[in-house]
mmCIF file of C-alpha atoms and ligand atoms in Angstrom:
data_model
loop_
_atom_site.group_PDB
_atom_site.id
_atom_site.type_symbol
_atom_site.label_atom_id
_atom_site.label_comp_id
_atom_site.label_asym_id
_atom_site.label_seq_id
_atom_site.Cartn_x
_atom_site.Cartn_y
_atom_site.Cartn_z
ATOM 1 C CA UNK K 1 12.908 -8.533 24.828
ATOM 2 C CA UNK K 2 12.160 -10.772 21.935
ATOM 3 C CA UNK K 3 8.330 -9.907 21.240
ATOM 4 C CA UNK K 4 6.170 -12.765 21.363
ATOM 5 C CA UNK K 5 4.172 -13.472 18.441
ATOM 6 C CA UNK K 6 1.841 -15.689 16.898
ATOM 7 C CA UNK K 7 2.212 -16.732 13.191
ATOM 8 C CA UNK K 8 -0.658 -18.531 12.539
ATOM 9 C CA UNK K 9 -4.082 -17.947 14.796
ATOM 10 C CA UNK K 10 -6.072 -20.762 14.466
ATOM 11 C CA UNK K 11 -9.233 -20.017 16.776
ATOM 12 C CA UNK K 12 -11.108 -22.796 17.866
ATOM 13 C CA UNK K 13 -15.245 -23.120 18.708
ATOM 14 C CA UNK K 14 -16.601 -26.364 19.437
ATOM 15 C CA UNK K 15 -15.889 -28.571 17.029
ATOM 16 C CA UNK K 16 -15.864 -25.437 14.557
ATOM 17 C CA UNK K 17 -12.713 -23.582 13.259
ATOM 18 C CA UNK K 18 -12.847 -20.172 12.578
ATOM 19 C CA UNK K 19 -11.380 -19.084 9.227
ATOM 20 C CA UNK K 20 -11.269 -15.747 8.136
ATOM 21 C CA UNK K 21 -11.699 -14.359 4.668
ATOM 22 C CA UNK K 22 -8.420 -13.219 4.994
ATOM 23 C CA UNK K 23 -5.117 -12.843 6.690
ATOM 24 C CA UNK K 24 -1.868 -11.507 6.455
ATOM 25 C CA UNK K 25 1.337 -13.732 6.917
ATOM 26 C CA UNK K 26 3.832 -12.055 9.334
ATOM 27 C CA UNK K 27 7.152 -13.744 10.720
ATOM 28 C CA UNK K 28 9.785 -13.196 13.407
ATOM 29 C CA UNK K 29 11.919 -11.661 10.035
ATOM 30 C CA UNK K 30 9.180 -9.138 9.396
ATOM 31 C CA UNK K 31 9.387 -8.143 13.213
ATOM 32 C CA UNK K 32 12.933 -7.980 13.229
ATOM 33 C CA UNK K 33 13.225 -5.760 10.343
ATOM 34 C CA UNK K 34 9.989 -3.180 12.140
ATOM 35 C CA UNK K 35 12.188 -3.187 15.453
ATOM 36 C CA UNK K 36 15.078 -2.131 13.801
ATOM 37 C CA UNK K 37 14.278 0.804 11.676
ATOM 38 C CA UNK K 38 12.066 1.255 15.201
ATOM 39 C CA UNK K 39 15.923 1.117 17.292
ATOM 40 C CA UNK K 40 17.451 3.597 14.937
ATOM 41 C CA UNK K 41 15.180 6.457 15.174
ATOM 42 C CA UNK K 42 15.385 7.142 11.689
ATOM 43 C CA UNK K 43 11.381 6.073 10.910
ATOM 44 C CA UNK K 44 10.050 8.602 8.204
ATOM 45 C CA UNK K 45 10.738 8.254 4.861
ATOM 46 C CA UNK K 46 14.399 7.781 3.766
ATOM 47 C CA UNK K 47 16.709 5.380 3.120
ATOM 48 C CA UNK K 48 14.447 2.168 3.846
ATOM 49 C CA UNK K 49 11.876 3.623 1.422
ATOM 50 C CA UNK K 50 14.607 3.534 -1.249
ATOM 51 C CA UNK K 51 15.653 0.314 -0.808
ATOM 52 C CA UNK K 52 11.926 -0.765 -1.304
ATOM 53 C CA UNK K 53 11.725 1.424 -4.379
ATOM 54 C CA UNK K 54 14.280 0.183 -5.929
ATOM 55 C CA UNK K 55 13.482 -3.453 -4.747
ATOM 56 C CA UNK K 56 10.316 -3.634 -5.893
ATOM 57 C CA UNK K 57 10.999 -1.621 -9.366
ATOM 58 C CA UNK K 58 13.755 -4.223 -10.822
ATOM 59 C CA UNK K 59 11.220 -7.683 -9.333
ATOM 60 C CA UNK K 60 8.388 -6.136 -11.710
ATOM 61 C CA UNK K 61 10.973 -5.030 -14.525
ATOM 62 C CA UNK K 62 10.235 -0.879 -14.406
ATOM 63 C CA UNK K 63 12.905 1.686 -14.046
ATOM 64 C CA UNK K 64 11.762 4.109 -11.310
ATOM 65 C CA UNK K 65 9.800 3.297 -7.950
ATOM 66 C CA UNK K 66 7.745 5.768 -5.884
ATOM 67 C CA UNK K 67 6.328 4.509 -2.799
ATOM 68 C CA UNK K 68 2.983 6.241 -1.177
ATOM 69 C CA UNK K 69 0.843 5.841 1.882
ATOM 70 C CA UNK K 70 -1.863 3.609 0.074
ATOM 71 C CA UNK K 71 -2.986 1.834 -3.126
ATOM 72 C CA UNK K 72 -5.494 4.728 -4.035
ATOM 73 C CA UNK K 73 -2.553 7.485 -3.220
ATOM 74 C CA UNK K 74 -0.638 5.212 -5.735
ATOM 75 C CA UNK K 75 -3.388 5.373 -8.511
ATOM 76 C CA UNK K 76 -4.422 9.655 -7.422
ATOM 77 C CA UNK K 77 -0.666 10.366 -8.216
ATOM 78 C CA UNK K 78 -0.580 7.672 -11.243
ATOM 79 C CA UNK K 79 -3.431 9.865 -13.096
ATOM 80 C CA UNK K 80 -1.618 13.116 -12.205
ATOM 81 C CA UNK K 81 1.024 12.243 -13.523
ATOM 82 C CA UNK K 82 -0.194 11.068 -16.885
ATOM 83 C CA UNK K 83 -1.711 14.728 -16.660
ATOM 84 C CA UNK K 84 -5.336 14.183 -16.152
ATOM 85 C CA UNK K 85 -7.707 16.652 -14.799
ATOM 86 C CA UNK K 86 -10.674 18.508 -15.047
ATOM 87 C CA UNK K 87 -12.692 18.115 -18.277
ATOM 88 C CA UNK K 88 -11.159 14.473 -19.040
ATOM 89 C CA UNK K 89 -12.169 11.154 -18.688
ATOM 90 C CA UNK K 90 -10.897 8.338 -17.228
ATOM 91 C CA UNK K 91 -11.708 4.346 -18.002
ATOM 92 C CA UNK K 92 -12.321 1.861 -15.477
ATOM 93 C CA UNK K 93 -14.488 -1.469 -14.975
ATOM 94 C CA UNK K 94 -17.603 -1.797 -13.073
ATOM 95 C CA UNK K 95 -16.426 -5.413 -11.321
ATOM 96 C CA UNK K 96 -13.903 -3.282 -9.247
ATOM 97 C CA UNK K 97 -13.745 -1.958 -5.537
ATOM 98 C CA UNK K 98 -14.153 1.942 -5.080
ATOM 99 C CA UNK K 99 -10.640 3.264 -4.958
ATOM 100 C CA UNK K 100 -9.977 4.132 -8.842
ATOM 101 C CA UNK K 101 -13.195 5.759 -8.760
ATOM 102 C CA UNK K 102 -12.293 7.840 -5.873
ATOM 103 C CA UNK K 103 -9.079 8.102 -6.976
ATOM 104 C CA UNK K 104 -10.264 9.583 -10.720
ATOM 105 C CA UNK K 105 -12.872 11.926 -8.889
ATOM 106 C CA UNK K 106 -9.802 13.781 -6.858
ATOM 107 C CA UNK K 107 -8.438 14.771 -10.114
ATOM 108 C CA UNK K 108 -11.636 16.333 -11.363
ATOM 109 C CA UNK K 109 -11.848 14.079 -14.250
ATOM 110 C CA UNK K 110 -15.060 12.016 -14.814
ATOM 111 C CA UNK K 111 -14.997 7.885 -14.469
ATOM 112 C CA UNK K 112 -16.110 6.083 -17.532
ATOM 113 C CA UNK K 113 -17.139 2.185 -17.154
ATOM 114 C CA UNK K 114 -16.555 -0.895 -19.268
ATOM 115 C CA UNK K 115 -18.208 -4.154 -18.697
ATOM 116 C CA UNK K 116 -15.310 -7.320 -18.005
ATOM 117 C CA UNK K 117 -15.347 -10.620 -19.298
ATOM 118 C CA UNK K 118 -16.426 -13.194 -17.334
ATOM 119 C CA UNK K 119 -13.713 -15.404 -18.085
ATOM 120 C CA UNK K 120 -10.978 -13.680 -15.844
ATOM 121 C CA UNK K 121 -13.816 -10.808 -14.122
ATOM 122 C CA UNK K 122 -10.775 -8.388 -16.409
ATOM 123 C CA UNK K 123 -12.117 -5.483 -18.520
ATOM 124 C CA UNK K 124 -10.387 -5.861 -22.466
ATOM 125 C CA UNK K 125 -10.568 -3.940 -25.593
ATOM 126 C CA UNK K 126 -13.613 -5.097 -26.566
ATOM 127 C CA UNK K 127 -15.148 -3.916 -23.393
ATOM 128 C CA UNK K 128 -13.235 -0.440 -23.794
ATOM 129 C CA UNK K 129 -13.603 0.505 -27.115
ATOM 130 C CA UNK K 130 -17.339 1.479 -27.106
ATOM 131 C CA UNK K 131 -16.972 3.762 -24.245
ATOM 132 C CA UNK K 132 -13.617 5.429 -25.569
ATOM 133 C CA UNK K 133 -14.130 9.598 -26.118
ATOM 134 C CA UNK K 134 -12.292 12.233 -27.389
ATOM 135 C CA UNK K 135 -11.530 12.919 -23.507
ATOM 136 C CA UNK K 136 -10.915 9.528 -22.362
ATOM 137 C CA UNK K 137 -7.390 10.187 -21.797
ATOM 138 C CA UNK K 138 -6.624 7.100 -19.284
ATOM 139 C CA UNK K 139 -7.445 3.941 -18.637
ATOM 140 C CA UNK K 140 -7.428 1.880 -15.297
ATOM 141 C CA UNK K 141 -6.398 -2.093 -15.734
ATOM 142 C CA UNK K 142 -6.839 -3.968 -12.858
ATOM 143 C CA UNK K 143 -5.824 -7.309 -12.798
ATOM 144 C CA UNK K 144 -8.407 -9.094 -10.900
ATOM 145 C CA UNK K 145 -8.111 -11.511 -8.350
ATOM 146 C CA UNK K 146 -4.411 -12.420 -9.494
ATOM 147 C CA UNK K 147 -5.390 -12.983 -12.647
ATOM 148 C CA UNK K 148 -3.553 -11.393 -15.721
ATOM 149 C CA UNK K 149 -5.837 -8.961 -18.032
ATOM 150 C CA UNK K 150 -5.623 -9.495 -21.547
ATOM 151 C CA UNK K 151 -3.292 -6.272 -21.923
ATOM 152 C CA UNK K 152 -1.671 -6.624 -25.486
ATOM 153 C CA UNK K 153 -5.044 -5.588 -27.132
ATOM 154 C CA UNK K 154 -5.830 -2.727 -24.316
ATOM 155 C CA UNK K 155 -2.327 -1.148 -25.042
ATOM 156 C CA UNK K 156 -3.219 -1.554 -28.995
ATOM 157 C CA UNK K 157 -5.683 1.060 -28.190
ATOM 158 C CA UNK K 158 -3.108 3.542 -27.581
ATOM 159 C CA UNK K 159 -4.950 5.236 -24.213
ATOM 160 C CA UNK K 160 -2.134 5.131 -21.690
ATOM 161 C CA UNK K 161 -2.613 2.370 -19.319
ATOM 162 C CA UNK K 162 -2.427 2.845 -16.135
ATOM 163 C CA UNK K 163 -2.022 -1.158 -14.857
ATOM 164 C CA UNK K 164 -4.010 -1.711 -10.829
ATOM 165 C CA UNK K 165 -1.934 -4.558 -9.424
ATOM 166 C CA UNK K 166 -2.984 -4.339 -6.273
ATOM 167 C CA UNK K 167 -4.235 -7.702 -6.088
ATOM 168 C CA UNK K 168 -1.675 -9.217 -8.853
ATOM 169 C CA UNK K 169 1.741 -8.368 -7.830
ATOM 170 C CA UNK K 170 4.034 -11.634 -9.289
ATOM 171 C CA UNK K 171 1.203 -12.274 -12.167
ATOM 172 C CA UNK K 172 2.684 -12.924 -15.506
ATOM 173 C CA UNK K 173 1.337 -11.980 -18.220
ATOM 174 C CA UNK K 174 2.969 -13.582 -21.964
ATOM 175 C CA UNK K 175 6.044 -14.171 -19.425
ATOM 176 C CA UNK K 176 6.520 -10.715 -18.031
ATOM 177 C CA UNK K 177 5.256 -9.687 -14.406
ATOM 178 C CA UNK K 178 2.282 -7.609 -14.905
ATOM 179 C CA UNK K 179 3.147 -4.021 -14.395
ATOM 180 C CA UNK K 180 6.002 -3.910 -16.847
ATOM 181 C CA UNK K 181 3.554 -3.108 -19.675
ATOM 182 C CA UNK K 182 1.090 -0.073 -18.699
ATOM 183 C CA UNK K 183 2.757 3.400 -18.787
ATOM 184 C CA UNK K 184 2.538 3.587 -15.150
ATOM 185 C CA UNK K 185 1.921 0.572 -12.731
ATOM 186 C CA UNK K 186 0.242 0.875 -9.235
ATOM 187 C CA UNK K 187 0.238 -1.381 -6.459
ATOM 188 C CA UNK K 188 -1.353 -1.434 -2.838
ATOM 189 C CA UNK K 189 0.542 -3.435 0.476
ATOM 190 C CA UNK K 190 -2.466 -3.479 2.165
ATOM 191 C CA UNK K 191 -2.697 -5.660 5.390
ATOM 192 C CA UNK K 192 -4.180 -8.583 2.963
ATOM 193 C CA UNK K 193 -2.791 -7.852 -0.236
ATOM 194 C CA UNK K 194 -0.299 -9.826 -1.895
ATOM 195 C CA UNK K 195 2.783 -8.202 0.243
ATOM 196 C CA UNK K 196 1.721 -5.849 2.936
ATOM 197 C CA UNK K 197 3.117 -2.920 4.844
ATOM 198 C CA UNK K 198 0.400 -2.064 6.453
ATOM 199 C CA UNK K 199 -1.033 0.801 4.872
ATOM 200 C CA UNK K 200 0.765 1.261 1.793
ATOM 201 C CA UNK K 201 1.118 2.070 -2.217
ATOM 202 C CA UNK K 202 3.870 2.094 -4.634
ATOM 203 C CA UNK K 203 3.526 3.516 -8.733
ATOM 204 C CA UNK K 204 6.779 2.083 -11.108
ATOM 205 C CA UNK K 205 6.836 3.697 -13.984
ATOM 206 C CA UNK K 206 9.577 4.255 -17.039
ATOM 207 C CA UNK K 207 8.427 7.618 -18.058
ATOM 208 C CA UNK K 208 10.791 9.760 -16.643
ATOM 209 C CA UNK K 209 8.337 13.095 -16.692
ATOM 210 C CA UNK K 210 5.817 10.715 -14.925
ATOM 211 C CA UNK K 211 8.719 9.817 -12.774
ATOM 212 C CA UNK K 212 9.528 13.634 -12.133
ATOM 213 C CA UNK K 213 5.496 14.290 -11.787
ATOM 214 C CA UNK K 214 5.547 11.668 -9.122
ATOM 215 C CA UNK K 215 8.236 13.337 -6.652
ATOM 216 C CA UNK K 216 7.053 16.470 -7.694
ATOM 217 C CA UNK K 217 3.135 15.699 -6.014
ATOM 218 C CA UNK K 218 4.675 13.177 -3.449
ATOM 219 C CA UNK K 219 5.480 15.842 -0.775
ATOM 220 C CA UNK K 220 5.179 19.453 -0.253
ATOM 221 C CA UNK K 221 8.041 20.566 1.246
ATOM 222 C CA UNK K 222 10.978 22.847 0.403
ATOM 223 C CA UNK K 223 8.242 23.516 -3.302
ATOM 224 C CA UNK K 224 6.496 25.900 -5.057
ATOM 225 C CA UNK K 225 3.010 26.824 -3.894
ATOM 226 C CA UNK K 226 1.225 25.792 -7.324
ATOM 227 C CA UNK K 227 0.324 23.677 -8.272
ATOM 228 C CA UNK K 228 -0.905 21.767 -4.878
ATOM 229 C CA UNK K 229 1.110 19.279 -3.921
ATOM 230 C CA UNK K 230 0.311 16.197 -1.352
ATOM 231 C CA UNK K 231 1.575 14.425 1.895
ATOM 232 C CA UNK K 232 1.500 10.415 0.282
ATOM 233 C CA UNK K 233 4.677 9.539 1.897
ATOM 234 C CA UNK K 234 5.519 5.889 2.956
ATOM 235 C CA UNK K 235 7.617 5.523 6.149
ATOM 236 C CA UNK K 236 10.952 3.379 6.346
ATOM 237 C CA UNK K 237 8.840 1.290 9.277
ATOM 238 C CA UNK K 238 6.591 0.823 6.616
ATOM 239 C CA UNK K 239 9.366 -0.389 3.784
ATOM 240 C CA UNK K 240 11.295 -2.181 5.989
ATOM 241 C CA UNK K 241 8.715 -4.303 6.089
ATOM 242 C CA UNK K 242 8.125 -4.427 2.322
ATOM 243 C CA UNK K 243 11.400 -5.278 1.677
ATOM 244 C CA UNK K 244 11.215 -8.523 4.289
ATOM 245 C CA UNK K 245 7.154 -9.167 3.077
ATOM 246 C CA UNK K 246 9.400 -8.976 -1.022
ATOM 247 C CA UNK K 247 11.575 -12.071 0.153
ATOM 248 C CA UNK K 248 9.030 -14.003 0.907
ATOM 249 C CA UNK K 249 6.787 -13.133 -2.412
ATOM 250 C CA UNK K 250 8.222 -16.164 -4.364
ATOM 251 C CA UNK K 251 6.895 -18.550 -1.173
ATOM 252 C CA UNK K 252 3.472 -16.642 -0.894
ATOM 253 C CA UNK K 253 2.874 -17.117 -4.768
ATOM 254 C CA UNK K 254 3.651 -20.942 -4.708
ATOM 255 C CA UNK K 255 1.852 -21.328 -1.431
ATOM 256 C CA UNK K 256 -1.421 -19.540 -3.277
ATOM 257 C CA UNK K 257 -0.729 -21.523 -6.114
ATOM 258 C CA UNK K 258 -0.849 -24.732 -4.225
ATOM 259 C CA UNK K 259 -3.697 -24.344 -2.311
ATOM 260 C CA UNK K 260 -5.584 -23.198 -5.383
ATOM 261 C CA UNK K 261 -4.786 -26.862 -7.164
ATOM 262 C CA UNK K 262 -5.820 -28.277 -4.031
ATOM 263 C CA UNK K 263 -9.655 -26.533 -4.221
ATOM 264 C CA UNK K 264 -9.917 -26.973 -7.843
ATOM 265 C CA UNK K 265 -9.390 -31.105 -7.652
ATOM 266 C CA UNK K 266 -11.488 -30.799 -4.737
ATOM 267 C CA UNK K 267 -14.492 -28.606 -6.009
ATOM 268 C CA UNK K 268 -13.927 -30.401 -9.869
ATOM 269 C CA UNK K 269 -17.272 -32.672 -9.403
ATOM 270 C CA UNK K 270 -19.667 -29.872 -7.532
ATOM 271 C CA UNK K 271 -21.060 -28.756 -10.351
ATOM 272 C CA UNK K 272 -19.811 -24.971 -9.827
ATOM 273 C CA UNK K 273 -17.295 -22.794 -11.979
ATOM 274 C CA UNK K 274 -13.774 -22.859 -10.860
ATOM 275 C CA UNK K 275 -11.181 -20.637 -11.795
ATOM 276 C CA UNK K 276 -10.398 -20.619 -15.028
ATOM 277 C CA UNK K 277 -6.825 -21.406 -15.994
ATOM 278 C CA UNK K 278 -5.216 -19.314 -19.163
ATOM 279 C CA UNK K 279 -2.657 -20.420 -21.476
ATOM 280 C CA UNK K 280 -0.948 -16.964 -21.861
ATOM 281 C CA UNK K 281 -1.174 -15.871 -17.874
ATOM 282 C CA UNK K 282 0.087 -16.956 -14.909
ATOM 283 C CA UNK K 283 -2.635 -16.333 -11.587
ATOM 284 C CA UNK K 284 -1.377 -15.621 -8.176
ATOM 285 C CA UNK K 285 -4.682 -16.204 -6.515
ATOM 286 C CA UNK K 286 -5.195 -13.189 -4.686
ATOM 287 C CA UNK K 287 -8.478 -14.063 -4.586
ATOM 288 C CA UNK K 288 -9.991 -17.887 -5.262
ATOM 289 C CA UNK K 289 -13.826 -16.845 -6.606
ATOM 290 C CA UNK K 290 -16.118 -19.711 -8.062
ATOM 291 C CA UNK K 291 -19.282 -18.713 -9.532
ATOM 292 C CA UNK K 292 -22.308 -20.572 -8.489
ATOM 293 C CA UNK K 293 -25.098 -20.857 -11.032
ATOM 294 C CA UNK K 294 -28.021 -23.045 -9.276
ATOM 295 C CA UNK K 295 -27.970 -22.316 -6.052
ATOM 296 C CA UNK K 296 -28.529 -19.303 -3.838
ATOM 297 C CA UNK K 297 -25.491 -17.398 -3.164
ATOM 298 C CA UNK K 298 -26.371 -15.893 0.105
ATOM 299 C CA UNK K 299 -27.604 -19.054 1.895
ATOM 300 C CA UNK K 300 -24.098 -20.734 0.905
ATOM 301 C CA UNK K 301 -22.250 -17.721 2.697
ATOM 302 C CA UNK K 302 -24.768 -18.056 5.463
ATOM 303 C CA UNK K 303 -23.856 -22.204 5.632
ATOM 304 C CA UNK K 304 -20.325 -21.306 5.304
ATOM 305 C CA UNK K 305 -20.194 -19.053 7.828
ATOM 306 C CA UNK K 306 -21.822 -21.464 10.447
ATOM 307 C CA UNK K 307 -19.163 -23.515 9.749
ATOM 308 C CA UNK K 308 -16.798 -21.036 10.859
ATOM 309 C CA UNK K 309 -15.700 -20.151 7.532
ATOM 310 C CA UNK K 310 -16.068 -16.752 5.749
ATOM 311 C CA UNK K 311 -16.630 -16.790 2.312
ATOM 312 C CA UNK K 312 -17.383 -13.111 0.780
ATOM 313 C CA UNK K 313 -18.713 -11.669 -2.159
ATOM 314 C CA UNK K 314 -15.242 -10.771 -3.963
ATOM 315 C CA UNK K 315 -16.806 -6.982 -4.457
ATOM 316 C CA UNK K 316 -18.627 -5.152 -2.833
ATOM 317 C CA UNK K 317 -20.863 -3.573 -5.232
ATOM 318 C CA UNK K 318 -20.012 -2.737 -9.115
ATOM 319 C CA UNK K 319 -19.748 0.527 -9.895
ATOM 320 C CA UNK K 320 -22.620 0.958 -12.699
ATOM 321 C CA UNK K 321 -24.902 0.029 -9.857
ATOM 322 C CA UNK K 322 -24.440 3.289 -8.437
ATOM 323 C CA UNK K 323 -23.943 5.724 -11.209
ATOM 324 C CA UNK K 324 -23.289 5.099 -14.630
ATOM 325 C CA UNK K 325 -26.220 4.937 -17.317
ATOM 326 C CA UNK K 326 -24.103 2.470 -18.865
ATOM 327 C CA UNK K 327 -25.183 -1.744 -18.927
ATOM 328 C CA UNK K 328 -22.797 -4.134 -17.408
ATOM 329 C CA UNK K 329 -24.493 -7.520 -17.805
ATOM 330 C CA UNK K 330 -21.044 -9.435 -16.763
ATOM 331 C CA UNK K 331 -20.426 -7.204 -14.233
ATOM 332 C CA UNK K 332 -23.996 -7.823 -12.576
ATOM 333 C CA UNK K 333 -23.349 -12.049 -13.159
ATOM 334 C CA UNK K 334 -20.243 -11.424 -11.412
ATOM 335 C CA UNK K 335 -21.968 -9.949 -8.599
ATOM 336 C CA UNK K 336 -24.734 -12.132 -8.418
ATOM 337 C CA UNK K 337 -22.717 -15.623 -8.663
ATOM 338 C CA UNK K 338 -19.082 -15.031 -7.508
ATOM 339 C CA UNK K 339 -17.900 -15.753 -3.984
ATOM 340 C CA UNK K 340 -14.508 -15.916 -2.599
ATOM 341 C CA UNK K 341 -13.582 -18.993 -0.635
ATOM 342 C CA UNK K 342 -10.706 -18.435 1.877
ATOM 343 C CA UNK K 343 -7.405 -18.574 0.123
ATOM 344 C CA UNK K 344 -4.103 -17.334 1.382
ATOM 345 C CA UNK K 345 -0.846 -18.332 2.482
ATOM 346 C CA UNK K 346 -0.639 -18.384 6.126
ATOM 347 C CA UNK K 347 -3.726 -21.064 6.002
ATOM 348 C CA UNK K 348 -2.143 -24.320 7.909
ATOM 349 C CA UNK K 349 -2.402 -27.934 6.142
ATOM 350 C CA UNK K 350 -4.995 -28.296 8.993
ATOM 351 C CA UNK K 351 -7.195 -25.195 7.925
ATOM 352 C CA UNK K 352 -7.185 -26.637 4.086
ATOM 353 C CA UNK K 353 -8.374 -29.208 4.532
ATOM 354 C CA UNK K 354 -10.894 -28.274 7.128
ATOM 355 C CA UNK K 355 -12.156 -25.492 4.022
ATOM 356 C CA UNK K 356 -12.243 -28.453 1.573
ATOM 357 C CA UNK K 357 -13.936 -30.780 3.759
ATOM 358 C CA UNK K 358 -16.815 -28.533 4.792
ATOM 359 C CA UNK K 359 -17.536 -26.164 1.292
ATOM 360 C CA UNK K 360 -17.587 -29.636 -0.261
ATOM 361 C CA UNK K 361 -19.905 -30.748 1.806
ATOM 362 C CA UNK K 362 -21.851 -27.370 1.750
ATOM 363 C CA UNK K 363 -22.142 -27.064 -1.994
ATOM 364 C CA UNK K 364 -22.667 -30.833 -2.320
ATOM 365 C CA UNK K 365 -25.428 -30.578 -0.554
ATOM 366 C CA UNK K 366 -27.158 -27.386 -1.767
ATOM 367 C CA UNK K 367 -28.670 -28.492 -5.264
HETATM 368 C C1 PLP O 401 -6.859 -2.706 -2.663
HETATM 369 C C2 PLP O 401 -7.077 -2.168 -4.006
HETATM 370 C C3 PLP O 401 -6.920 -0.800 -4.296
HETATM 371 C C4 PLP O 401 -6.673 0.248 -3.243
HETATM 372 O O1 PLP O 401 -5.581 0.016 -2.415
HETATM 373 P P1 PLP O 401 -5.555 0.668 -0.931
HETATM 374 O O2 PLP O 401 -4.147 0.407 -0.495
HETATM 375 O O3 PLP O 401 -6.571 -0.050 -0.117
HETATM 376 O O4 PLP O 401 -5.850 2.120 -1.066
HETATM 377 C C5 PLP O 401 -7.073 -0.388 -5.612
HETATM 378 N N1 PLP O 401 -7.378 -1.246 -6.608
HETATM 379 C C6 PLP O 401 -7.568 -2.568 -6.365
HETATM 380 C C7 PLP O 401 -7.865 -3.479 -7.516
HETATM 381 C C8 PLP O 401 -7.433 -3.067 -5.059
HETATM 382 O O5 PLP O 401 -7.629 -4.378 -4.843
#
């Protein structure tokens, strides 16, 4: 009763393919490892989750693991348990999607923006330190797009860092795997994200009052009635197949890394900005974003799309847009230049070059 499954879906109109933005890379392993915890009846959180705590705590280099049901559960429970509420403030950039926001507003604290750079789309000190208060007693670091932020001079600050790898997980930063820096690290294994489980979150940490926070909000039962606790609990379905998606992490990250060298020699003469690559960082391409300068960003989606691929706008709308009397000029660059060409590892040799061919041929033809 071996299920049937397809690894790769190559769909096929006319003479076009169709390639998605994204796509998650399952195998007859990560099936295998679903059925079973699926055979033994045993499918809420327990033993499974552990394994995938303690899995994913010693790849990053933290001492304690604490899996959730999401990337924004990960980052709500992150900021509890640094202690924020009501009446503080909490640091994030503009050039990000919702969730921290969200995730700041269920504490009751109040989300302050930075501008990024442009050179990694990263927030840094610089960009921090005018917007720092007396009540800014957090700040949110993700790493965008795979790419390291420049944390040494963000942790010089001395705000407790809360690191966002949800779309970084294997990123290096000065040799160590981002999340081993920030006081508490979060990560998301959303269908597309760099490992998925579905639905799912995970906060590492070394703190061991954050640690003790973190169980503490995790789950209500068997607790005292104050203060409120949560239901953010990841199932052992869920980790079992975090802990086969973790094997493969290694392959994923070369496989990104590949295809990215592939695009850059490919895109090198078109005129547009490539990734840049940093001396001190190592990218895992979540995301491959160029930024194009003369041309009009929307028509080249439009093109691309014809074509049967779908590029995207890397976010959907920065954050200062909506509500902070605060200027982000990089931030609005970002979102007025930056689009995400197709980039992931369960894209065939075929599909590559069928992306190169035609977004060469696009953008070559669009000045
Ligand atoms: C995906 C993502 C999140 C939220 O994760 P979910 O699992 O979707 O809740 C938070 N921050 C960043 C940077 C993300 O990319």
């Amino acid at each position: 009763m071996a299920a049937k499954i397809s690894l790769t879906r190559t769909l096929e109109v006319g003479k076009c393919m169709i390639i998605s933005h994204s796509r998650p890379y399952i195998d007859e392993e990560d099936v295998r490892a679903v059925a079973e915890v699926l055979a033994s009846g045993r499918i809420a959180q327990g033993e499974k989750v552990n394994e995938f705590e303690k899995a994913l705590a010693r790849y990053v280099g933290k001492k304690y693991g604490v899996a959730v049901s999401s990337g924004t559960t990960a980052l709500h429970l992150a900021l509890l348990s640094l202690g924020v509420g009501s009446g503080d403030e909490v640091m994030m950039p503009s050039y990000v999607c919702s969730s921290p926001y969200f995730a700041t507003l269920h504490t009751g604290a109040q989300p302050k923006i930075a501008d990024i750079r442009l050179e990694n789309y990263n927030i840094s000190a610089s960009t921090i330190h005018p917007q720092i208060s007396s009540r800014t007693k957090a700040v949110i670091v993700p790493h965008m797009f795979g790419a390291p932020a420049k944390l040494a001079p963000i942790l010089e600050l001395g705000i407790p860092v809360v690191e966002d790898c949800a779309q970084s997980l294997g990123a290096e930063y000065e040799s160590d795997r981002v999340g081993s820096l920030g006081k508490v690290s979060v990560f998301s294994f959303y269908a597309t994200k760099m490992i998925t489980t579905g639905e799912g979150g995970m906060i590492l940490t070394d703190d061991e009052k954050c640690y003790a926070r973190l169980l503490e909000f995790r789950d209500y039962d068997r607790k005292a009635l104050a203060p409120a606790k949560y239901n953010y609990k990841m199932t052992d379905l869920q980790a079992s197949l975090g802990i086969s998606q973790l094997s493969k992490l290694p392959m994923f990250i070369e496989r990104r890394r590949r295809i990215s060298s592939i695009y850059s020699a490919a895109f090198l003469e078109l005129g547009v900005q490539l990734p840049k690559a940093s001396s001190e960082s190592m990218c895992v391409f979540f995301r491959y974003v160029i930024m194009l300068h003369d041309v009009n960003l929307e028509r080249i989606r439009k093109k691309s799309r014809a074509n049967g691929i779908f590029c995207e706008r890397p976010v959907f709308k920065p954050l200062h847009r909506s509500f902070a009397a605060v200027e982000c000029p990089n931030s609005d660059k970002a979102h007025d230049h930056a689009l995400s060409i197709p980039l992931y590892p369960s894209l065939s040799e075929e599909e590559i070059d069928y992306v190169v061919t035609r977004i060469v041929k696009i953008l070559g033809s669009s000045k």
